[in-house]
């Protein structure tokens, strides 16, 4: 692990439907890694489509909040633990999310595209019978639709998440191939004061790049983007702070001398 990125601001525990790891195990591993702080960002994907494994991305927020606050007190001398959430955006959920954020004192909110017009690209059905290019374009178009309907998140998560699961992953994917729509996404985020994240999950999915890819992060900076958080998208302890040494190098290559963490929905900038 790099000694220069000391915060992991995207992680999940057994409060998320796709993790079996207790929150305390994640905390203990983060301490072992030498991190200064972490932010749990448990999944909440209302109206998630039926899937072959019948996964349910609802979230018991009072139980999650109570457990996190208890563990935060227990470990306060060893680790700064913050209360976040990853919202699975869909255009018809605007009011639901607005009310949730008004009522719940999150430190940090990631908005992510997991569901695209009734399908999650995690499952092969999204790509069946379609050209990969068209499927990727639909995913990016859905991001623009989500930003138009809801813009109360702090950052947009793993902007090119779709390439983790495409038939060819990122072998035929590049920023240049989708430049027009990606630039439009970045401009809209910047205009609304929404940041992006550097998600190192792309490295443990074998892409050799973070999500979004380095070229998108560089372009975000060129367009005036300033807010960038770092997270490994860990669902198990062994992925906490995964490839953070690479993340630090990517940030420098893209013109950043700092990264961002959030407390009480306010950005804090930490020098590399």
PDB file of C-alpha atoms in Angstrom:
ATOM      1  CA  UNK A   1       0.000   0.000   0.000  1.00  0.00           C
ATOM      2  CA  UNK A   2       1.157   3.496  -0.734  1.00  0.00           C
ATOM      3  CA  UNK A   3       1.961   5.622   2.274  1.00  0.00           C
ATOM      4  CA  UNK A   4       0.619   8.591   0.348  1.00  0.00           C
ATOM      5  CA  UNK A   5      -3.063   7.676   0.047  1.00  0.00           C
ATOM      6  CA  UNK A   6      -4.256   6.976   3.556  1.00  0.00           C
ATOM      7  CA  UNK A   7      -8.013   7.017   3.030  1.00  0.00           C
ATOM      8  CA  UNK A   8     -10.200   4.376   1.368  1.00  0.00           C
ATOM      9  CA  UNK A   9     -13.545   6.015   0.663  1.00  0.00           C
ATOM     10  CA  UNK A  10     -15.432   3.245  -1.122  1.00  0.00           C
ATOM     11  CA  UNK A  11     -15.989  -0.026   0.713  1.00  0.00           C
ATOM     12  CA  UNK A  12     -18.737  -2.454   1.641  1.00  0.00           C
ATOM     13  CA  UNK A  13     -19.531  -4.854   4.444  1.00  0.00           C
ATOM     14  CA  UNK A  14     -22.274  -7.394   5.108  1.00  0.00           C
ATOM     15  CA  UNK A  15     -24.770  -4.542   5.240  1.00  0.00           C
ATOM     16  CA  UNK A  16     -24.437  -4.599   1.427  1.00  0.00           C
ATOM     17  CA  UNK A  17     -26.104  -7.506  -0.339  1.00  0.00           C
ATOM     18  CA  UNK A  18     -22.941  -8.481  -2.210  1.00  0.00           C
ATOM     19  CA  UNK A  19     -20.596  -8.747   0.799  1.00  0.00           C
ATOM     20  CA  UNK A  20     -20.321 -11.349   3.555  1.00  0.00           C
ATOM     21  CA  UNK A  21     -17.662  -9.537   5.599  1.00  0.00           C
ATOM     22  CA  UNK A  22     -18.483  -7.933   8.929  1.00  0.00           C
ATOM     23  CA  UNK A  23     -17.902  -4.231   9.326  1.00  0.00           C
ATOM     24  CA  UNK A  24     -15.472  -4.889  12.168  1.00  0.00           C
ATOM     25  CA  UNK A  25     -13.324  -7.174   9.996  1.00  0.00           C
ATOM     26  CA  UNK A  26     -13.059  -4.414   7.404  1.00  0.00           C
ATOM     27  CA  UNK A  27     -12.074  -1.913  10.078  1.00  0.00           C
ATOM     28  CA  UNK A  28      -9.419  -4.170  11.543  1.00  0.00           C
ATOM     29  CA  UNK A  29      -7.893  -4.778   8.120  1.00  0.00           C
ATOM     30  CA  UNK A  30      -7.848  -1.037   7.396  1.00  0.00           C
ATOM     31  CA  UNK A  31      -5.931  -0.483  10.636  1.00  0.00           C
ATOM     32  CA  UNK A  32      -3.478  -3.232   9.679  1.00  0.00           C
ATOM     33  CA  UNK A  33      -2.979  -1.490   6.324  1.00  0.00           C
ATOM     34  CA  UNK A  34      -1.947   1.678   8.128  1.00  0.00           C
ATOM     35  CA  UNK A  35      -4.835   3.807   6.863  1.00  0.00           C
ATOM     36  CA  UNK A  36      -5.801   7.050   8.583  1.00  0.00           C
ATOM     37  CA  UNK A  37      -9.457   6.748   7.721  1.00  0.00           C
ATOM     38  CA  UNK A  38     -12.145   4.910   5.801  1.00  0.00           C
ATOM     39  CA  UNK A  39     -15.666   5.565   4.660  1.00  0.00           C
ATOM     40  CA  UNK A  40     -18.196   2.766   4.387  1.00  0.00           C
ATOM     41  CA  UNK A  41     -20.427   3.270   1.349  1.00  0.00           C
ATOM     42  CA  UNK A  42     -23.004   0.503   1.609  1.00  0.00           C
ATOM     43  CA  UNK A  43     -25.168  -0.234  -1.417  1.00  0.00           C
ATOM     44  CA  UNK A  44     -28.699   1.069  -1.724  1.00  0.00           C
ATOM     45  CA  UNK A  45     -30.297   0.192  -5.083  1.00  0.00           C
ATOM     46  CA  UNK A  46     -34.068   0.602  -4.798  1.00  0.00           C
ATOM     47  CA  UNK A  47     -36.131  -1.004  -7.554  1.00  0.00           C
ATOM     48  CA  UNK A  48     -33.223  -3.223  -8.540  1.00  0.00           C
ATOM     49  CA  UNK A  49     -34.208  -5.606 -11.359  1.00  0.00           C
ATOM     50  CA  UNK A  50     -34.823  -9.296 -10.782  1.00  0.00           C
ATOM     51  CA  UNK A  51     -31.612 -11.252 -11.347  1.00  0.00           C
ATOM     52  CA  UNK A  52     -30.662 -14.927 -11.621  1.00  0.00           C
ATOM     53  CA  UNK A  53     -29.305 -14.908  -8.062  1.00  0.00           C
ATOM     54  CA  UNK A  54     -32.282 -12.940  -6.639  1.00  0.00           C
ATOM     55  CA  UNK A  55     -30.034 -10.377  -4.971  1.00  0.00           C
ATOM     56  CA  UNK A  56     -31.716  -7.646  -2.943  1.00  0.00           C
ATOM     57  CA  UNK A  57     -29.886  -4.317  -2.741  1.00  0.00           C
ATOM     58  CA  UNK A  58     -32.123  -2.773  -0.105  1.00  0.00           C
ATOM     59  CA  UNK A  59     -30.381  -1.437   3.011  1.00  0.00           C
ATOM     60  CA  UNK A  60     -31.381  -1.318   6.672  1.00  0.00           C
ATOM     61  CA  UNK A  61     -30.071   2.190   7.222  1.00  0.00           C
ATOM     62  CA  UNK A  62     -30.882   2.501  10.970  1.00  0.00           C
ATOM     63  CA  UNK A  63     -29.043  -0.768  11.720  1.00  0.00           C
ATOM     64  CA  UNK A  64     -26.127   0.230   9.489  1.00  0.00           C
ATOM     65  CA  UNK A  65     -25.875   3.670  11.085  1.00  0.00           C
ATOM     66  CA  UNK A  66     -26.115   2.281  14.624  1.00  0.00           C
ATOM     67  CA  UNK A  67     -23.417  -0.339  14.043  1.00  0.00           C
ATOM     68  CA  UNK A  68     -21.081   2.138  12.357  1.00  0.00           C
ATOM     69  CA  UNK A  69     -21.465   4.701  15.146  1.00  0.00           C
ATOM     70  CA  UNK A  70     -20.775   2.025  17.765  1.00  0.00           C
ATOM     71  CA  UNK A  71     -17.632   0.805  15.996  1.00  0.00           C
ATOM     72  CA  UNK A  72     -16.530   4.356  15.304  1.00  0.00           C
ATOM     73  CA  UNK A  73     -16.503   4.951  19.056  1.00  0.00           C
ATOM     74  CA  UNK A  74     -14.690   1.666  19.717  1.00  0.00           C
ATOM     75  CA  UNK A  75     -11.906   2.383  17.225  1.00  0.00           C
ATOM     76  CA  UNK A  76     -11.777   6.171  17.389  1.00  0.00           C
ATOM     77  CA  UNK A  77      -8.168   6.167  18.620  1.00  0.00           C
ATOM     78  CA  UNK A  78      -7.006   3.933  15.752  1.00  0.00           C
ATOM     79  CA  UNK A  79      -9.063   4.911  12.688  1.00  0.00           C
ATOM     80  CA  UNK A  80     -11.330   7.716  11.479  1.00  0.00           C
ATOM     81  CA  UNK A  81     -14.516   5.959  10.320  1.00  0.00           C
ATOM     82  CA  UNK A  82     -17.081   7.847   8.264  1.00  0.00           C
ATOM     83  CA  UNK A  83     -20.687   7.134   7.314  1.00  0.00           C
ATOM     84  CA  UNK A  84     -21.356   6.975   3.580  1.00  0.00           C
ATOM     85  CA  UNK A  85     -23.649   5.404   1.040  1.00  0.00           C
ATOM     86  CA  UNK A  86     -23.546   4.327  -2.596  1.00  0.00           C
ATOM     87  CA  UNK A  87     -26.838   5.117  -4.292  1.00  0.00           C
ATOM     88  CA  UNK A  88     -27.793   3.042  -7.316  1.00  0.00           C
ATOM     89  CA  UNK A  89     -29.187   5.832  -9.481  1.00  0.00           C
ATOM     90  CA  UNK A  90     -32.243   5.525 -11.688  1.00  0.00           C
ATOM     91  CA  UNK A  91     -34.147   8.510 -13.046  1.00  0.00           C
ATOM     92  CA  UNK A  92     -37.451   7.726 -11.301  1.00  0.00           C
ATOM     93  CA  UNK A  93     -35.826   7.621  -7.830  1.00  0.00           C
ATOM     94  CA  UNK A  94     -35.133  11.352  -7.582  1.00  0.00           C
ATOM     95  CA  UNK A  95     -37.668  12.102  -4.837  1.00  0.00           C
ATOM     96  CA  UNK A  96     -36.803   8.997  -2.852  1.00  0.00           C
ATOM     97  CA  UNK A  97     -33.114   9.873  -2.760  1.00  0.00           C
ATOM     98  CA  UNK A  98     -33.777  13.557  -2.094  1.00  0.00           C
ATOM     99  CA  UNK A  99     -35.814  12.704   0.998  1.00  0.00           C
ATOM    100  CA  UNK A 100     -33.300  10.116   2.174  1.00  0.00           C
ATOM    101  CA  UNK A 101     -30.413  12.578   2.050  1.00  0.00           C
ATOM    102  CA  UNK A 102     -32.482  15.241   3.793  1.00  0.00           C
ATOM    103  CA  UNK A 103     -33.207  12.853   6.670  1.00  0.00           C
ATOM    104  CA  UNK A 104     -29.900  10.960   7.097  1.00  0.00           C
ATOM    105  CA  UNK A 105     -26.595  12.541   8.218  1.00  0.00           C
ATOM    106  CA  UNK A 106     -24.224  10.853   5.781  1.00  0.00           C
ATOM    107  CA  UNK A 107     -20.655  12.076   5.554  1.00  0.00           C
ATOM    108  CA  UNK A 108     -20.320  11.064   1.915  1.00  0.00           C
ATOM    109  CA  UNK A 109     -22.630  10.101  -0.949  1.00  0.00           C
ATOM    110  CA  UNK A 110     -21.571   8.246  -4.095  1.00  0.00           C
ATOM    111  CA  UNK A 111     -24.042   8.140  -6.953  1.00  0.00           C
ATOM    112  CA  UNK A 112     -23.441   5.197  -9.270  1.00  0.00           C
ATOM    113  CA  UNK A 113     -24.965   3.669 -12.369  1.00  0.00           C
ATOM    114  CA  UNK A 114     -25.542  -0.014 -11.739  1.00  0.00           C
ATOM    115  CA  UNK A 115     -28.879  -0.383 -13.505  1.00  0.00           C
ATOM    116  CA  UNK A 116     -29.342   0.675 -17.126  1.00  0.00           C
ATOM    117  CA  UNK A 117     -32.940   0.688 -18.313  1.00  0.00           C
ATOM    118  CA  UNK A 118     -33.791  -2.389 -16.270  1.00  0.00           C
ATOM    119  CA  UNK A 119     -30.503  -4.295 -16.623  1.00  0.00           C
ATOM    120  CA  UNK A 120     -27.297  -4.446 -14.612  1.00  0.00           C
ATOM    121  CA  UNK A 121     -24.243  -4.861 -16.908  1.00  0.00           C
ATOM    122  CA  UNK A 122     -22.835  -7.211 -14.265  1.00  0.00           C
ATOM    123  CA  UNK A 123     -25.080  -9.857 -15.842  1.00  0.00           C
ATOM    124  CA  UNK A 124     -24.569 -11.093 -19.444  1.00  0.00           C
ATOM    125  CA  UNK A 125     -28.186 -10.313 -20.407  1.00  0.00           C
ATOM    126  CA  UNK A 126     -27.272  -6.638 -20.813  1.00  0.00           C
ATOM    127  CA  UNK A 127     -24.882  -7.502 -23.649  1.00  0.00           C
ATOM    128  CA  UNK A 128     -26.753 -10.403 -25.266  1.00  0.00           C
ATOM    129  CA  UNK A 129     -27.406  -9.877 -28.973  1.00  0.00           C
ATOM    130  CA  UNK A 130     -25.852  -6.406 -29.037  1.00  0.00           C
ATOM    131  CA  UNK A 131     -22.633  -4.830 -30.169  1.00  0.00           C
ATOM    132  CA  UNK A 132     -20.384  -3.973 -27.263  1.00  0.00           C
ATOM    133  CA  UNK A 133     -20.049  -0.396 -28.513  1.00  0.00           C
ATOM    134  CA  UNK A 134     -23.818   0.108 -28.407  1.00  0.00           C
ATOM    135  CA  UNK A 135     -24.078  -1.364 -24.921  1.00  0.00           C
ATOM    136  CA  UNK A 136     -21.321   0.896 -23.617  1.00  0.00           C
ATOM    137  CA  UNK A 137     -22.940   3.928 -25.260  1.00  0.00           C
ATOM    138  CA  UNK A 138     -26.280   3.137 -23.634  1.00  0.00           C
ATOM    139  CA  UNK A 139     -24.540   2.942 -20.284  1.00  0.00           C
ATOM    140  CA  UNK A 140     -22.934   6.371 -20.745  1.00  0.00           C
ATOM    141  CA  UNK A 141     -26.204   7.845 -22.009  1.00  0.00           C
ATOM    142  CA  UNK A 142     -27.904   6.575 -18.857  1.00  0.00           C
ATOM    143  CA  UNK A 143     -25.363   8.486 -16.766  1.00  0.00           C
ATOM    144  CA  UNK A 144     -26.412  11.712 -18.476  1.00  0.00           C
ATOM    145  CA  UNK A 145     -30.065  10.841 -17.799  1.00  0.00           C
ATOM    146  CA  UNK A 146     -29.286  10.228 -14.126  1.00  0.00           C
ATOM    147  CA  UNK A 147     -27.389  13.503 -13.728  1.00  0.00           C
ATOM    148  CA  UNK A 148     -30.289  15.370 -15.331  1.00  0.00           C
ATOM    149  CA  UNK A 149     -32.780  13.935 -12.845  1.00  0.00           C
ATOM    150  CA  UNK A 150     -30.673  13.902  -9.658  1.00  0.00           C
ATOM    151  CA  UNK A 151     -27.505  15.774  -8.728  1.00  0.00           C
ATOM    152  CA  UNK A 152     -27.302  15.673  -4.925  1.00  0.00           C
ATOM    153  CA  UNK A 153     -24.424  13.154  -4.712  1.00  0.00           C
ATOM    154  CA  UNK A 154     -20.892  14.205  -3.826  1.00  0.00           C
ATOM    155  CA  UNK A 155     -19.157  12.156  -6.531  1.00  0.00           C
ATOM    156  CA  UNK A 156     -20.195   9.934  -9.421  1.00  0.00           C
ATOM    157  CA  UNK A 157     -18.896   6.412  -8.879  1.00  0.00           C
ATOM    158  CA  UNK A 158     -16.773   4.317 -11.267  1.00  0.00           C
ATOM    159  CA  UNK A 159     -17.925   6.161 -14.385  1.00  0.00           C
ATOM    160  CA  UNK A 160     -16.900   3.359 -16.776  1.00  0.00           C
ATOM    161  CA  UNK A 161     -18.117   0.500 -14.530  1.00  0.00           C
ATOM    162  CA  UNK A 162     -19.637  -1.151 -17.602  1.00  0.00           C
ATOM    163  CA  UNK A 163     -16.230  -2.130 -19.021  1.00  0.00           C
ATOM    164  CA  UNK A 164     -15.574  -4.467 -16.093  1.00  0.00           C
ATOM    165  CA  UNK A 165     -18.186  -6.820 -17.490  1.00  0.00           C
ATOM    166  CA  UNK A 166     -18.233  -6.300 -21.272  1.00  0.00           C
ATOM    167  CA  UNK A 167     -17.529  -9.285 -23.537  1.00  0.00           C
ATOM    168  CA  UNK A 168     -14.087  -7.827 -24.318  1.00  0.00           C
ATOM    169  CA  UNK A 169     -13.758  -5.792 -21.111  1.00  0.00           C
ATOM    170  CA  UNK A 170     -11.496  -2.879 -22.095  1.00  0.00           C
ATOM    171  CA  UNK A 171      -9.627  -4.445 -25.013  1.00  0.00           C
ATOM    172  CA  UNK A 172     -11.591  -2.320 -27.517  1.00  0.00           C
ATOM    173  CA  UNK A 173     -12.474   0.476 -25.100  1.00  0.00           C
ATOM    174  CA  UNK A 174     -10.740   3.828 -24.770  1.00  0.00           C
ATOM    175  CA  UNK A 175     -11.571   7.375 -23.775  1.00  0.00           C
ATOM    176  CA  UNK A 176     -10.992   8.516 -27.364  1.00  0.00           C
ATOM    177  CA  UNK A 177     -13.591   6.122 -28.747  1.00  0.00           C
ATOM    178  CA  UNK A 178     -16.301   7.594 -26.495  1.00  0.00           C
ATOM    179  CA  UNK A 179     -14.813  11.058 -26.109  1.00  0.00           C
ATOM    180  CA  UNK A 180     -17.860  13.173 -26.990  1.00  0.00           C
ATOM    181  CA  UNK A 181     -20.235  11.587 -24.502  1.00  0.00           C
ATOM    182  CA  UNK A 182     -17.598  11.225 -21.789  1.00  0.00           C
ATOM    183  CA  UNK A 183     -16.688  14.901 -22.108  1.00  0.00           C
ATOM    184  CA  UNK A 184     -20.366  15.795 -21.800  1.00  0.00           C
ATOM    185  CA  UNK A 185     -20.643  13.704 -18.625  1.00  0.00           C
ATOM    186  CA  UNK A 186     -17.574  15.370 -17.119  1.00  0.00           C
ATOM    187  CA  UNK A 187     -18.710  18.877 -18.026  1.00  0.00           C
ATOM    188  CA  UNK A 188     -22.124  18.331 -16.475  1.00  0.00           C
ATOM    189  CA  UNK A 189     -20.645  16.931 -13.282  1.00  0.00           C
ATOM    190  CA  UNK A 190     -18.229  19.836 -12.981  1.00  0.00           C
ATOM    191  CA  UNK A 191     -20.982  22.376 -13.629  1.00  0.00           C
ATOM    192  CA  UNK A 192     -23.030  20.880 -10.780  1.00  0.00           C
ATOM    193  CA  UNK A 193     -20.111  20.709  -8.352  1.00  0.00           C
ATOM    194  CA  UNK A 194     -20.070  16.900  -8.377  1.00  0.00           C
ATOM    195  CA  UNK A 195     -16.728  15.134  -8.235  1.00  0.00           C
ATOM    196  CA  UNK A 196     -15.572  11.771  -9.503  1.00  0.00           C
ATOM    197  CA  UNK A 197     -13.808   8.899  -7.832  1.00  0.00           C
ATOM    198  CA  UNK A 198     -10.691   7.008  -8.763  1.00  0.00           C
ATOM    199  CA  UNK A 199     -11.903   3.469  -8.126  1.00  0.00           C
ATOM    200  CA  UNK A 200      -9.089   0.915  -8.034  1.00  0.00           C
ATOM    201  CA  UNK A 201     -11.561  -1.911  -8.586  1.00  0.00           C
ATOM    202  CA  UNK A 202     -10.512  -1.874 -12.232  1.00  0.00           C
ATOM    203  CA  UNK A 203      -7.130  -3.230 -11.175  1.00  0.00           C
ATOM    204  CA  UNK A 204      -8.564  -6.187  -9.300  1.00  0.00           C
ATOM    205  CA  UNK A 205     -10.916  -6.862 -12.229  1.00  0.00           C
ATOM    206  CA  UNK A 206      -7.833  -7.244 -14.422  1.00  0.00           C
ATOM    207  CA  UNK A 207      -8.300  -4.134 -16.557  1.00  0.00           C
ATOM    208  CA  UNK A 208      -4.850  -2.709 -15.818  1.00  0.00           C
ATOM    209  CA  UNK A 209      -6.597   0.633 -15.250  1.00  0.00           C
ATOM    210  CA  UNK A 210      -8.747   2.203 -12.547  1.00  0.00           C
ATOM    211  CA  UNK A 211     -12.415   3.047 -13.105  1.00  0.00           C
ATOM    212  CA  UNK A 212     -12.677   5.448 -14.755  1.00  0.00           C
ATOM    213  CA  UNK A 213      -9.573   4.952 -16.851  1.00  0.00           C
ATOM    214  CA  UNK A 214      -6.586   7.275 -16.541  1.00  0.00           C
ATOM    215  CA  UNK A 215      -7.468   9.212 -19.699  1.00  0.00           C
ATOM    216  CA  UNK A 216     -10.889  10.151 -18.280  1.00  0.00           C
ATOM    217  CA  UNK A 217      -9.342  11.290 -15.009  1.00  0.00           C
ATOM    218  CA  UNK A 218      -6.828  13.396 -16.939  1.00  0.00           C
ATOM    219  CA  UNK A 219      -9.609  14.930 -19.019  1.00  0.00           C
ATOM    220  CA  UNK A 220     -11.657  15.680 -15.891  1.00  0.00           C
ATOM    221  CA  UNK A 221      -8.700  17.652 -14.549  1.00  0.00           C
ATOM    222  CA  UNK A 222      -8.176  19.452 -17.872  1.00  0.00           C
ATOM    223  CA  UNK A 223     -11.826  20.543 -17.858  1.00  0.00           C
ATOM    224  CA  UNK A 224     -11.417  22.040 -14.394  1.00  0.00           C
ATOM    225  CA  UNK A 225     -12.505  19.148 -12.193  1.00  0.00           C
ATOM    226  CA  UNK A 226     -11.143  19.397  -8.664  1.00  0.00           C
ATOM    227  CA  UNK A 227     -12.946  16.852  -6.460  1.00  0.00           C
ATOM    228  CA  UNK A 228     -11.580  13.302  -6.667  1.00  0.00           C
ATOM    229  CA  UNK A 229     -11.958  10.626  -4.013  1.00  0.00           C
ATOM    230  CA  UNK A 230     -10.076   7.314  -3.825  1.00  0.00           C
ATOM    231  CA  UNK A 231     -11.670   3.958  -3.132  1.00  0.00           C
ATOM    232  CA  UNK A 232     -10.894   0.308  -3.759  1.00  0.00           C
ATOM    233  CA  UNK A 233     -14.562  -0.783  -3.880  1.00  0.00           C
ATOM    234  CA  UNK A 234     -13.607  -3.540  -1.435  1.00  0.00           C
ATOM    235  CA  UNK A 235     -16.234  -6.113  -0.514  1.00  0.00           C
ATOM    236  CA  UNK A 236     -13.708  -8.208   1.437  1.00  0.00           C
ATOM    237  CA  UNK A 237     -10.682  -7.307   3.578  1.00  0.00           C
ATOM    238  CA  UNK A 238      -8.045  -8.343   1.041  1.00  0.00           C
ATOM    239  CA  UNK A 239      -9.150  -5.607  -1.383  1.00  0.00           C
ATOM    240  CA  UNK A 240      -8.927  -2.661   1.024  1.00  0.00           C
ATOM    241  CA  UNK A 241      -6.524  -0.007  -0.352  1.00  0.00           C
ATOM    242  CA  UNK A 242      -5.902  -2.268  -3.354  1.00  0.00           C
ATOM    243  CA  UNK A 243      -3.294  -0.799  -5.748  1.00  0.00           C
ATOM    244  CA  UNK A 244      -3.272   2.554  -3.958  1.00  0.00           C
ATOM    245  CA  UNK A 245       0.361   2.991  -5.016  1.00  0.00           C
ATOM    246  CA  UNK A 246      -0.870   2.938  -8.646  1.00  0.00           C
ATOM    247  CA  UNK A 247      -3.691   5.327  -7.771  1.00  0.00           C
ATOM    248  CA  UNK A 248      -1.236   7.870  -6.369  1.00  0.00           C
ATOM    249  CA  UNK A 249       0.811   7.702  -9.549  1.00  0.00           C
ATOM    250  CA  UNK A 250      -2.298   8.116 -11.729  1.00  0.00           C
ATOM    251  CA  UNK A 251      -3.317  11.202  -9.774  1.00  0.00           C
ATOM    252  CA  UNK A 252       0.086  12.765 -10.304  1.00  0.00           C
ATOM    253  CA  UNK A 253       0.100  11.908 -14.014  1.00  0.00           C
ATOM    254  CA  UNK A 254      -3.299  13.556 -14.361  1.00  0.00           C
ATOM    255  CA  UNK A 255      -2.265  16.783 -12.663  1.00  0.00           C
ATOM    256  CA  UNK A 256      -3.547  16.276  -9.122  1.00  0.00           C
ATOM    257  CA  UNK A 257      -1.409  17.039  -6.084  1.00  0.00           C
ATOM    258  CA  UNK A 258      -4.112  15.983  -3.625  1.00  0.00           C
ATOM    259  CA  UNK A 259      -7.130  13.740  -3.170  1.00  0.00           C
ATOM    260  CA  UNK A 260     -10.479  14.399  -1.496  1.00  0.00           C
ATOM    261  CA  UNK A 261     -12.356  12.988   1.491  1.00  0.00           C
ATOM    262  CA  UNK A 262     -15.745  14.089   2.823  1.00  0.00           C
ATOM    263  CA  UNK A 263     -17.016  14.858   6.307  1.00  0.00           C
ATOM    264  CA  UNK A 264     -20.620  15.988   6.815  1.00  0.00           C
ATOM    265  CA  UNK A 265     -20.919  16.241   3.010  1.00  0.00           C
ATOM    266  CA  UNK A 266     -18.086  18.799   2.869  1.00  0.00           C
ATOM    267  CA  UNK A 267     -14.894  18.114   0.883  1.00  0.00           C
ATOM    268  CA  UNK A 268     -11.503  18.042   2.572  1.00  0.00           C
ATOM    269  CA  UNK A 269      -8.376  18.073   0.408  1.00  0.00           C
ATOM    270  CA  UNK A 270      -5.371  15.985   1.420  1.00  0.00           C
ATOM    271  CA  UNK A 271      -2.004  16.512  -0.225  1.00  0.00           C
ATOM    272  CA  UNK A 272      -0.277  13.582  -1.843  1.00  0.00           C
TER     273      UNK A 272
END
